[in-house]
PDB file of C-alpha atoms in Angstrom:
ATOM      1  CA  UNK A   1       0.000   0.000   0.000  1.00 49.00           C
ATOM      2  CA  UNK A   2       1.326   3.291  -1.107  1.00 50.00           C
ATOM      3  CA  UNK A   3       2.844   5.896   1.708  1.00 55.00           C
ATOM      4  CA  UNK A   4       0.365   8.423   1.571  1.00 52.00           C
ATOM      5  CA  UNK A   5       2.741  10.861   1.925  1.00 53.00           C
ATOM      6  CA  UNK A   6       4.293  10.258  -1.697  1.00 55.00           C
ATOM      7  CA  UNK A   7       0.813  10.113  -3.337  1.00 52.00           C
ATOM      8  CA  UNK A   8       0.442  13.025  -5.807  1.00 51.00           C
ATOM      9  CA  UNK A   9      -2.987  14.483  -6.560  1.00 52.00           C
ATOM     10  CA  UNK A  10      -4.125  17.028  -8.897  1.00 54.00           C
ATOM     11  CA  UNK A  11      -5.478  19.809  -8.626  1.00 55.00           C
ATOM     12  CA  UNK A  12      -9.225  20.317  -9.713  1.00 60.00           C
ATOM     13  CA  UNK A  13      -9.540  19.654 -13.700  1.00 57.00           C
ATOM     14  CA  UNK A  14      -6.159  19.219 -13.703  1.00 57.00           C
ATOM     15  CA  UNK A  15      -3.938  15.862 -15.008  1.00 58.00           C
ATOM     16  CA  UNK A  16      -0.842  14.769 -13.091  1.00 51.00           C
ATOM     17  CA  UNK A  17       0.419  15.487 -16.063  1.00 54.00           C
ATOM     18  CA  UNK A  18      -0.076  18.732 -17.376  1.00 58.00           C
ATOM     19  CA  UNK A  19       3.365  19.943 -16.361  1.00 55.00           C
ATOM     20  CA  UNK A  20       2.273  21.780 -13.671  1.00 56.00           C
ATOM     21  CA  UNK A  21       1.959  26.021 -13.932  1.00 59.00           C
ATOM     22  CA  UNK A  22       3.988  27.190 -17.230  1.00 58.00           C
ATOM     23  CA  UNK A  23       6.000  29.524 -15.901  1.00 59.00           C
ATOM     24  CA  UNK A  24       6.567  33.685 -17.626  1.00 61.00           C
ATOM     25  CA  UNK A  25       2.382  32.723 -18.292  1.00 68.00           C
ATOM     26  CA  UNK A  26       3.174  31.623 -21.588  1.00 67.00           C
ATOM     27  CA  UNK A  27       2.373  28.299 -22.773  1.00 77.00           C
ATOM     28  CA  UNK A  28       4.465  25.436 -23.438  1.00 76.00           C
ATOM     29  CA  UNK A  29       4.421  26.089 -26.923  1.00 78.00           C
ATOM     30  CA  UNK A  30       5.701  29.140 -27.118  1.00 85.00           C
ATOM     31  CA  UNK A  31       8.340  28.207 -24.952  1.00 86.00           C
ATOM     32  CA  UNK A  32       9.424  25.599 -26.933  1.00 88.00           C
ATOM     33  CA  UNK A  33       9.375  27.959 -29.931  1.00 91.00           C
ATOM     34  CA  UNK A  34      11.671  30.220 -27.721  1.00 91.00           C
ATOM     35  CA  UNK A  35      13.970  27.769 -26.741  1.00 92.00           C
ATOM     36  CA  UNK A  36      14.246  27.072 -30.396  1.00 94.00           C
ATOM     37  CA  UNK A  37      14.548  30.140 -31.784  1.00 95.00           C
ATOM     38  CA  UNK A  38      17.417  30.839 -29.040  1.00 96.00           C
ATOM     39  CA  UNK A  39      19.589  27.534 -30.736  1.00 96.00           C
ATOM     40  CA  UNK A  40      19.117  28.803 -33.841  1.00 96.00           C
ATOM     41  CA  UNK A  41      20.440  32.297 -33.074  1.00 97.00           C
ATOM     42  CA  UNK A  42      23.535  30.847 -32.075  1.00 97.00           C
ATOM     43  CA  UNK A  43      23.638  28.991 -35.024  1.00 96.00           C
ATOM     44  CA  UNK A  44      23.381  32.233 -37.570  1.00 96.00           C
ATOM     45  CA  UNK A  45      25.660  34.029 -35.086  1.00 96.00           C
ATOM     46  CA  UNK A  46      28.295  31.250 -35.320  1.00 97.00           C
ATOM     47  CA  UNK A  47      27.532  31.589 -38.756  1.00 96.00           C
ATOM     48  CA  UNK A  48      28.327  34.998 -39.552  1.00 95.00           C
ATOM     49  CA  UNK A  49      31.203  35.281 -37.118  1.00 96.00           C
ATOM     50  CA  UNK A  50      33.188  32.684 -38.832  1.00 96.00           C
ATOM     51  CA  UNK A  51      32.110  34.694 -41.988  1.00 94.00           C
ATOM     52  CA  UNK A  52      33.641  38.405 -40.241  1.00 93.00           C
ATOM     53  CA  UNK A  53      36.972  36.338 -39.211  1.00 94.00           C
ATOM     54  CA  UNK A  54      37.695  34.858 -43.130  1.00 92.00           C
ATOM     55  CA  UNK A  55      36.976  37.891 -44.357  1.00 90.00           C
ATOM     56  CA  UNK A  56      39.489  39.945 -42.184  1.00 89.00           C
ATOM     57  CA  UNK A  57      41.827  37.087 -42.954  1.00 88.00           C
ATOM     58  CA  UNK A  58      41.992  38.771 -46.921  1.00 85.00           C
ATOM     59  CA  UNK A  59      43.114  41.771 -48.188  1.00 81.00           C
ATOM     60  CA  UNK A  60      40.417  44.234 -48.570  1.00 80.00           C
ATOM     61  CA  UNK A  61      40.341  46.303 -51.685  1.00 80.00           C
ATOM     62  CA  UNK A  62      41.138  50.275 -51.058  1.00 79.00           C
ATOM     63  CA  UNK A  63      40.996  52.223 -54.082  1.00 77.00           C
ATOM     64  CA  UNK A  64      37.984  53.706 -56.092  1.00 76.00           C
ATOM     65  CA  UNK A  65      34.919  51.076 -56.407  1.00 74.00           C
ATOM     66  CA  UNK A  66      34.553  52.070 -59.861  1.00 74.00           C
ATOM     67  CA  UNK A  67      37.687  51.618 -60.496  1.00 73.00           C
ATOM     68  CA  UNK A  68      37.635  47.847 -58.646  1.00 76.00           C
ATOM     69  CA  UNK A  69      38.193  44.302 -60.950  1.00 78.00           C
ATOM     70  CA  UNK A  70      37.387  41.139 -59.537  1.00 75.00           C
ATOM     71  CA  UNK A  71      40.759  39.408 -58.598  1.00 76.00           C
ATOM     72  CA  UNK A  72      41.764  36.661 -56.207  1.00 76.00           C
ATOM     73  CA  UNK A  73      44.048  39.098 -54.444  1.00 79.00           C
ATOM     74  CA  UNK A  74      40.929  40.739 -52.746  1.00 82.00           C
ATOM     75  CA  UNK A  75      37.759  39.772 -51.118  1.00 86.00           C
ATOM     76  CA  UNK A  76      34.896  41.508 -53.418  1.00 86.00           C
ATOM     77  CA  UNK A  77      33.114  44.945 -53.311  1.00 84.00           C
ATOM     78  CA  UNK A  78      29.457  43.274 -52.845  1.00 84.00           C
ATOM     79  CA  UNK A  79      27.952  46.439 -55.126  1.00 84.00           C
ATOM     80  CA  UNK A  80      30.160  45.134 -57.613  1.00 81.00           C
ATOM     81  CA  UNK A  81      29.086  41.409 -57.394  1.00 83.00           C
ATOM     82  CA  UNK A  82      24.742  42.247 -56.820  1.00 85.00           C
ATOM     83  CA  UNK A  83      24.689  45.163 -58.950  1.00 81.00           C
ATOM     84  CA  UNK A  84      22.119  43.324 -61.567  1.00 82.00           C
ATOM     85  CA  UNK A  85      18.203  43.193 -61.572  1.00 86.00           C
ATOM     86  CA  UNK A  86      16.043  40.727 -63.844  1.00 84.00           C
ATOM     87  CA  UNK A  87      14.857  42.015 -67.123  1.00 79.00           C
ATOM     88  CA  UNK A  88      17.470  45.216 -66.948  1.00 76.00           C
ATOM     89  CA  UNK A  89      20.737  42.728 -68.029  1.00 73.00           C
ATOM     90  CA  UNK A  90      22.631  46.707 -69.178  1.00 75.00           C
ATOM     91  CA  UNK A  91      21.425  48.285 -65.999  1.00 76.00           C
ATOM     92  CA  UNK A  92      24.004  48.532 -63.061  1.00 80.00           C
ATOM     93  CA  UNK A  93      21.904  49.083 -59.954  1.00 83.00           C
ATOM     94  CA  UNK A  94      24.170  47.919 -56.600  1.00 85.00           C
ATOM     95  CA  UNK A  95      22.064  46.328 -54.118  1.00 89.00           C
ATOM     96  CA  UNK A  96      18.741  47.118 -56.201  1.00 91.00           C
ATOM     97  CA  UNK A  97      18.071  43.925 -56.453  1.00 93.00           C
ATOM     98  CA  UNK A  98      18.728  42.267 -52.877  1.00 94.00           C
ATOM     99  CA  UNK A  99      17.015  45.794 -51.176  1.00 94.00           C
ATOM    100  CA  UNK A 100      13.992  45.167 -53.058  1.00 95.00           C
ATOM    101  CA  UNK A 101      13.604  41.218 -51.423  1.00 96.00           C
ATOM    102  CA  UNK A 102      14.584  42.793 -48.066  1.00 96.00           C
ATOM    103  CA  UNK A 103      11.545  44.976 -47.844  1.00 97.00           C
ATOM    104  CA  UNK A 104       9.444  42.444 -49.420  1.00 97.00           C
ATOM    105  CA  UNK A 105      10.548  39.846 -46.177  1.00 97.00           C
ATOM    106  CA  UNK A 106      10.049  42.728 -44.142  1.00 97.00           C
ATOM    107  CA  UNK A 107       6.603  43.630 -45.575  1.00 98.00           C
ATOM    108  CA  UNK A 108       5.809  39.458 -45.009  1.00 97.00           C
ATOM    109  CA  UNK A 109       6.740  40.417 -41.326  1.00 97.00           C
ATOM    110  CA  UNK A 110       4.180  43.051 -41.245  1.00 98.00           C
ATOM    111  CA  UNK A 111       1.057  41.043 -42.449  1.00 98.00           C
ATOM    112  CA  UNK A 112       2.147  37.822 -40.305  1.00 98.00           C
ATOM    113  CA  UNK A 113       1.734  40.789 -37.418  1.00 97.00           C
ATOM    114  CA  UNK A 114      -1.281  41.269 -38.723  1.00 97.00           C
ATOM    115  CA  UNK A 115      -2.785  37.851 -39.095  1.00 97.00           C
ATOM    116  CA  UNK A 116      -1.692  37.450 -35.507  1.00 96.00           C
ATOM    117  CA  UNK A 117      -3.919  40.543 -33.880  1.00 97.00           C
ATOM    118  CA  UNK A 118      -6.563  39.093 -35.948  1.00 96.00           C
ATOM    119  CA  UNK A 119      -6.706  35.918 -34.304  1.00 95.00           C
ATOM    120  CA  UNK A 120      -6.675  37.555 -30.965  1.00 94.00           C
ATOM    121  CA  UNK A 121     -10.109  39.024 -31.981  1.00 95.00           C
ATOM    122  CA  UNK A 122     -10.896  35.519 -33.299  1.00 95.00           C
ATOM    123  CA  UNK A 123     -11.596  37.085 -36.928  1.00 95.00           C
ATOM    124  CA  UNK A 124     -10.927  33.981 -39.268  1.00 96.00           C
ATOM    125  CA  UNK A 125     -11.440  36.077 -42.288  1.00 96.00           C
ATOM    126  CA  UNK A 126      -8.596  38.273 -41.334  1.00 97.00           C
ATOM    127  CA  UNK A 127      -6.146  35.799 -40.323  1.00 97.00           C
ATOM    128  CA  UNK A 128      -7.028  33.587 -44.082  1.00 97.00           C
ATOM    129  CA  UNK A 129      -6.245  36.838 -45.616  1.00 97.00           C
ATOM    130  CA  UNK A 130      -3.158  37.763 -43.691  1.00 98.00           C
ATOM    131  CA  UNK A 131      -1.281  34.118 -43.725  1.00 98.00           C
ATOM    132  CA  UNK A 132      -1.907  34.695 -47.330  1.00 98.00           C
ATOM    133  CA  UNK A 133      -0.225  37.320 -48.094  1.00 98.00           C
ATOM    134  CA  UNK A 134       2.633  36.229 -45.999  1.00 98.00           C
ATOM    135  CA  UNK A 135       3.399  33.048 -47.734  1.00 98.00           C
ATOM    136  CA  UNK A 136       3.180  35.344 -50.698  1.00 98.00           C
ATOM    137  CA  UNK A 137       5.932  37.114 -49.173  1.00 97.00           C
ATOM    138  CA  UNK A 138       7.690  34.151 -48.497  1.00 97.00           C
ATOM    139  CA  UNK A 139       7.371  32.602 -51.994  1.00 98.00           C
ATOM    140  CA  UNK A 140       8.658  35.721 -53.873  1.00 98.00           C
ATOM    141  CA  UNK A 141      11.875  36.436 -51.656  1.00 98.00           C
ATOM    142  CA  UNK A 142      12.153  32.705 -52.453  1.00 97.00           C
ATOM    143  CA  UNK A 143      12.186  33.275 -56.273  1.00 97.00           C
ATOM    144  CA  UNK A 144      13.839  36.075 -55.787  1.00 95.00           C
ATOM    145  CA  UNK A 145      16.520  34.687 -54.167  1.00 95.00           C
ATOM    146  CA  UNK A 146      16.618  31.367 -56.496  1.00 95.00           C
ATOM    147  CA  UNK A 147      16.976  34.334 -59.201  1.00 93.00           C
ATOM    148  CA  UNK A 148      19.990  35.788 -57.631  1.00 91.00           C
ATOM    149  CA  UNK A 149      21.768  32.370 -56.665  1.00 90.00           C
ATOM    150  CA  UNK A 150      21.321  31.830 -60.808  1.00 88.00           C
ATOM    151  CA  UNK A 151      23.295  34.934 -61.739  1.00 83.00           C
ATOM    152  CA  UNK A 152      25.673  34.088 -59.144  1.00 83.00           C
ATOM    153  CA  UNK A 153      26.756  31.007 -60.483  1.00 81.00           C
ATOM    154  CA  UNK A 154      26.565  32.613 -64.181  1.00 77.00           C
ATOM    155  CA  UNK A 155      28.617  35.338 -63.132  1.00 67.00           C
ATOM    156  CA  UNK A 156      29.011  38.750 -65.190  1.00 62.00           C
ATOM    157  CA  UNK A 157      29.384  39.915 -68.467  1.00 55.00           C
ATOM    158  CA  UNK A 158      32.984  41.416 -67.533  1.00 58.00           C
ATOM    159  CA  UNK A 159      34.435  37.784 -66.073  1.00 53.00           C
ATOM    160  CA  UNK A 160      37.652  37.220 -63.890  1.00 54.00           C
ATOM    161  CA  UNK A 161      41.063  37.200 -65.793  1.00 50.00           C
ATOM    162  CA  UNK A 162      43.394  34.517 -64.692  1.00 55.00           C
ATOM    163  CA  UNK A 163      46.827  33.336 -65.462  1.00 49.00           C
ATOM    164  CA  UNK A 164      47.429  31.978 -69.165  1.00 51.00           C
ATOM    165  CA  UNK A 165      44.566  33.953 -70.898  1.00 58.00           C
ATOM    166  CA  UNK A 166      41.365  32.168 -69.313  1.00 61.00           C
ATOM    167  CA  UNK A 167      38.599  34.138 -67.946  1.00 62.00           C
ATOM    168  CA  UNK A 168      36.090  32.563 -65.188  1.00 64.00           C
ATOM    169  CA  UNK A 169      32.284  33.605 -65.256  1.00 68.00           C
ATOM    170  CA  UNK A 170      30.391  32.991 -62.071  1.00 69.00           C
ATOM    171  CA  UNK A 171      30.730  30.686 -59.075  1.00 74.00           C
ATOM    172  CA  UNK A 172      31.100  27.327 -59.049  1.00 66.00           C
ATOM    173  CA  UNK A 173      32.813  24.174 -57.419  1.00 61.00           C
ATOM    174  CA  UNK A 174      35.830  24.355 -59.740  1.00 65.00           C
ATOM    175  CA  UNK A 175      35.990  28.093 -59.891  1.00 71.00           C
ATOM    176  CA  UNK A 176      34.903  31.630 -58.502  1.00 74.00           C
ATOM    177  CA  UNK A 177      35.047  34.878 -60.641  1.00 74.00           C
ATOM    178  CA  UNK A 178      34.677  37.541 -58.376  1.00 78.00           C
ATOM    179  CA  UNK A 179      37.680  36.581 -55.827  1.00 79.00           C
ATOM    180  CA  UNK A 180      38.922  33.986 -52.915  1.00 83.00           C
ATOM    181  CA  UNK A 181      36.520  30.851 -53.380  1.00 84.00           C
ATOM    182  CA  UNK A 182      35.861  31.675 -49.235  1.00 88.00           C
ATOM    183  CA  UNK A 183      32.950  34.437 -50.329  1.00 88.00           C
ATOM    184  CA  UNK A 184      31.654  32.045 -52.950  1.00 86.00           C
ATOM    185  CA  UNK A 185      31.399  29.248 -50.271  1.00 89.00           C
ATOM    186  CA  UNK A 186      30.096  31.591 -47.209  1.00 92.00           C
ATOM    187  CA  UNK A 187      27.336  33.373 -49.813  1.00 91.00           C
ATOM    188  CA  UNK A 188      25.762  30.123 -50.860  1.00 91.00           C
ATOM    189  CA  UNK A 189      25.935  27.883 -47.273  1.00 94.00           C
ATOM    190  CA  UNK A 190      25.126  31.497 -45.409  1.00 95.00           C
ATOM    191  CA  UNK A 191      22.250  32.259 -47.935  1.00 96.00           C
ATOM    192  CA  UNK A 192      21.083  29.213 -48.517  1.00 96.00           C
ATOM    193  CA  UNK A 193      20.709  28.246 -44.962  1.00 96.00           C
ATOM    194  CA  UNK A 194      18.238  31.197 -44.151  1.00 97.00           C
ATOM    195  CA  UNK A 195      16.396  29.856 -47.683  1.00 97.00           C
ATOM    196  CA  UNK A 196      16.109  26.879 -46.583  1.00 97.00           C
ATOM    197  CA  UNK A 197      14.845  28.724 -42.955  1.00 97.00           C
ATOM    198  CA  UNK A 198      12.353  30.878 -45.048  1.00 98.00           C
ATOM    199  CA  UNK A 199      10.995  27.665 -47.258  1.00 98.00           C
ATOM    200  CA  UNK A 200      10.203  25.819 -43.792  1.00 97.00           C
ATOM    201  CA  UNK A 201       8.444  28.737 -42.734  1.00 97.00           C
ATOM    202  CA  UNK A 202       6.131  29.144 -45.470  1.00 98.00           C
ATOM    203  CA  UNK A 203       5.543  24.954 -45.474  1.00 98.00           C
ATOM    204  CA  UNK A 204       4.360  26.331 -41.809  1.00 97.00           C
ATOM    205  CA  UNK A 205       2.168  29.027 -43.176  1.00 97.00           C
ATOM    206  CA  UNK A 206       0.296  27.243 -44.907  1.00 98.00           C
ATOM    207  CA  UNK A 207      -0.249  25.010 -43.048  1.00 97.00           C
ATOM    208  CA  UNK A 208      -1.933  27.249 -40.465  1.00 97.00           C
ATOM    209  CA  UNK A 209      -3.343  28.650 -43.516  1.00 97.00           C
ATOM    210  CA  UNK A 210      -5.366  25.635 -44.239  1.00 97.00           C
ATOM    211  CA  UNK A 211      -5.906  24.890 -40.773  1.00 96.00           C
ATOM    212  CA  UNK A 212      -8.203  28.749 -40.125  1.00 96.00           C
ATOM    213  CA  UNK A 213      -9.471  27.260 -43.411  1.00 96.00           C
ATOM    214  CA  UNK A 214     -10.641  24.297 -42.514  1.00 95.00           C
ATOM    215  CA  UNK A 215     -12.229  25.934 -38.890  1.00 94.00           C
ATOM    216  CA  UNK A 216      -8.996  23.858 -36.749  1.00 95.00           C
ATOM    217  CA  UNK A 217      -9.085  26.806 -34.497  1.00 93.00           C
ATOM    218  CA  UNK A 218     -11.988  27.870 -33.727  1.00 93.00           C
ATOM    219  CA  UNK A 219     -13.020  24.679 -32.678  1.00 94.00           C
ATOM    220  CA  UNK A 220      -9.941  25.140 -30.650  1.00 93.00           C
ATOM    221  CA  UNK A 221     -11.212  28.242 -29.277  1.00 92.00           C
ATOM    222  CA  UNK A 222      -8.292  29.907 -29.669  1.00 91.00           C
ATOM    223  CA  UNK A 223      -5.480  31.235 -32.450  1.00 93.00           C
ATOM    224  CA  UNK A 224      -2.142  30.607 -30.685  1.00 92.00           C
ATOM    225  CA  UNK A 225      -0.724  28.482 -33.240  1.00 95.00           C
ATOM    226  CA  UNK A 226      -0.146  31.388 -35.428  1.00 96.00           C
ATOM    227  CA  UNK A 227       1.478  33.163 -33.042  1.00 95.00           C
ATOM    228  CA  UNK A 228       3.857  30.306 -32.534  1.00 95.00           C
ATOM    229  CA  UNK A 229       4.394  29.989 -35.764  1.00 96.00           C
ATOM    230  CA  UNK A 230       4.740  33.745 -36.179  1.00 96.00           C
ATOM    231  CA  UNK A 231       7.336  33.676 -33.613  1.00 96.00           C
ATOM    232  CA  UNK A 232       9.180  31.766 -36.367  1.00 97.00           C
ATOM    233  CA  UNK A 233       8.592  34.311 -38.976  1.00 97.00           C
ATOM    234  CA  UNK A 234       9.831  37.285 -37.237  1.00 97.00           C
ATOM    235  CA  UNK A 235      12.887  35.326 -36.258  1.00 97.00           C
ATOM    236  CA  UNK A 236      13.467  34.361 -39.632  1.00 97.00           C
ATOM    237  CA  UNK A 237      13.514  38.029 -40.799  1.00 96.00           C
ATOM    238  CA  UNK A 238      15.415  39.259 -38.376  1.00 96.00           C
ATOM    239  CA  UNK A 239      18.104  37.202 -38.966  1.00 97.00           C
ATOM    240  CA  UNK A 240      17.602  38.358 -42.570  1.00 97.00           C
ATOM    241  CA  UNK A 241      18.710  41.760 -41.656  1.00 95.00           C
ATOM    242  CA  UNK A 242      21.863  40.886 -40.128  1.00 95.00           C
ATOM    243  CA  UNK A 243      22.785  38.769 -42.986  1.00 95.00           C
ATOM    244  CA  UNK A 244      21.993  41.754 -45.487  1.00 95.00           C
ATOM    245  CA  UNK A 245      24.049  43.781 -43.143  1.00 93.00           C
ATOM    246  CA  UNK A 246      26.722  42.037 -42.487  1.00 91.00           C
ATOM    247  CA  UNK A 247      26.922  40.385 -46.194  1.00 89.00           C
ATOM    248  CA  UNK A 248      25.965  42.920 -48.599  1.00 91.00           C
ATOM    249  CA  UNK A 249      26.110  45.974 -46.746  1.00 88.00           C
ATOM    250  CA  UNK A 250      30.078  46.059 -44.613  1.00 82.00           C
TER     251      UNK A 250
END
């Protein structure tokens, strides 16, 4: 017979196993998401660190930018490398190009803020037409960026001189035409990473899209999964900014 000293009993409509009072009053959930969010940070920032301490490791160019040529002597000017926008192939616009997805991540960040006040009023028809326009968001940053990654690795019209006569075009495994293969490799693992970041986010969008669809959470009573998952989305853009910064921009 058990001690009854060592017997545990709930509390009123409560389980032994409801894990007890979630502490900061937020749910589990969103702790989790927290928790999460606070690995991955240290993951981008590990990221980009590593990226700051190659980069110092090469000479940086000093003269003129107008005057700059890709070479392997120097780490790149990055408004020489992303100074081309689709459809405009004789247009040279630095940082156009990579601005314009910036503000459209940014703007995705403003209606997932959106969709999120609307399901604390419980308004389904505002949160369907706020997750929508967010994975909109999401899907044309993604093109946008699967644009960019193309003329990348097809390089410019100008090329890279190198000994004997040949000239390189773009970014590959075997070669790298705008300097030290180092930026080639940090600018598509870096990038690519936070892609791969922004296509699991909008696999998450809609799927709380179809779920206010379908009436999941109402019947729930509640819209907290969008929150949770727009945790995610803010995280994601944020971390977008410091890449843009520290990538593009220094």
């Amino acid at each position: 017979m058990a001690n009854p000293s060592t017997v545990t009993v709930p509390a009123p409509g409560k389980s032994v196993w409801d894990g007890g009072v979630s502490p900061m009053n937020a749910s589990y959930g969103k702790l989790m998401m927290w928790f999460f969010l606070l690995s991955d940070a240290f993951t981008f920032s590990a990221l980009l660190i590593t990226y700051g301490l190659v980069r110092s490791s090469h000479h940086a160019y000093e003269g003129a930018v107008e005057a700059f040529k890709f070479s392997q002597a120097y780490w790149p000017i990055p408004e020489k490398v992303f100074a081309s926008i689709p459809f405009f192939h004789n247009v040279n616009a630095p940082l156009v190009f990579v601005g314009l997805m910036t503000f459209i991540l940014i703007m995705s960040s403003v209606t997932m803020v959106l969709a999120v006040e609307a399901g604390h009023r419980m308004d389904r028809r505002a949160v369907e037409k706020w997750m929508l326009w967010t994975i909109i968001g999401g899907l044309t940053f993604l093109s946008c960026q699967a644009w960019e990654w193309t003329h990348f690795i097809h390089g410019t019209h100008e090329g890279s001189a190198v000994a004997e006569g040949t000239t390189f075009f773009g970014a590959n495994l075997r070669m790298n035409q705008y300097g030290p293969p180092d930026f080639a490799a940090f600018f598509f693992f870096i990038t690519g990473f936070h892609g791969f970041h922004v296509f699991s986010g909008v696999l998450l969008n809609f799927l709380v899209f179809y779920n206010t669809v379908t009436g999941v959470y109402d019947r729930r009573g509640h819209y907290e999964m969008v929150e949770k998952v727009g945790l995610y989305w803010h995280f994601v853009d944020l971390v977008w900014v410091f890449v843009f910064t520290f990538f593009y921009l220094v």
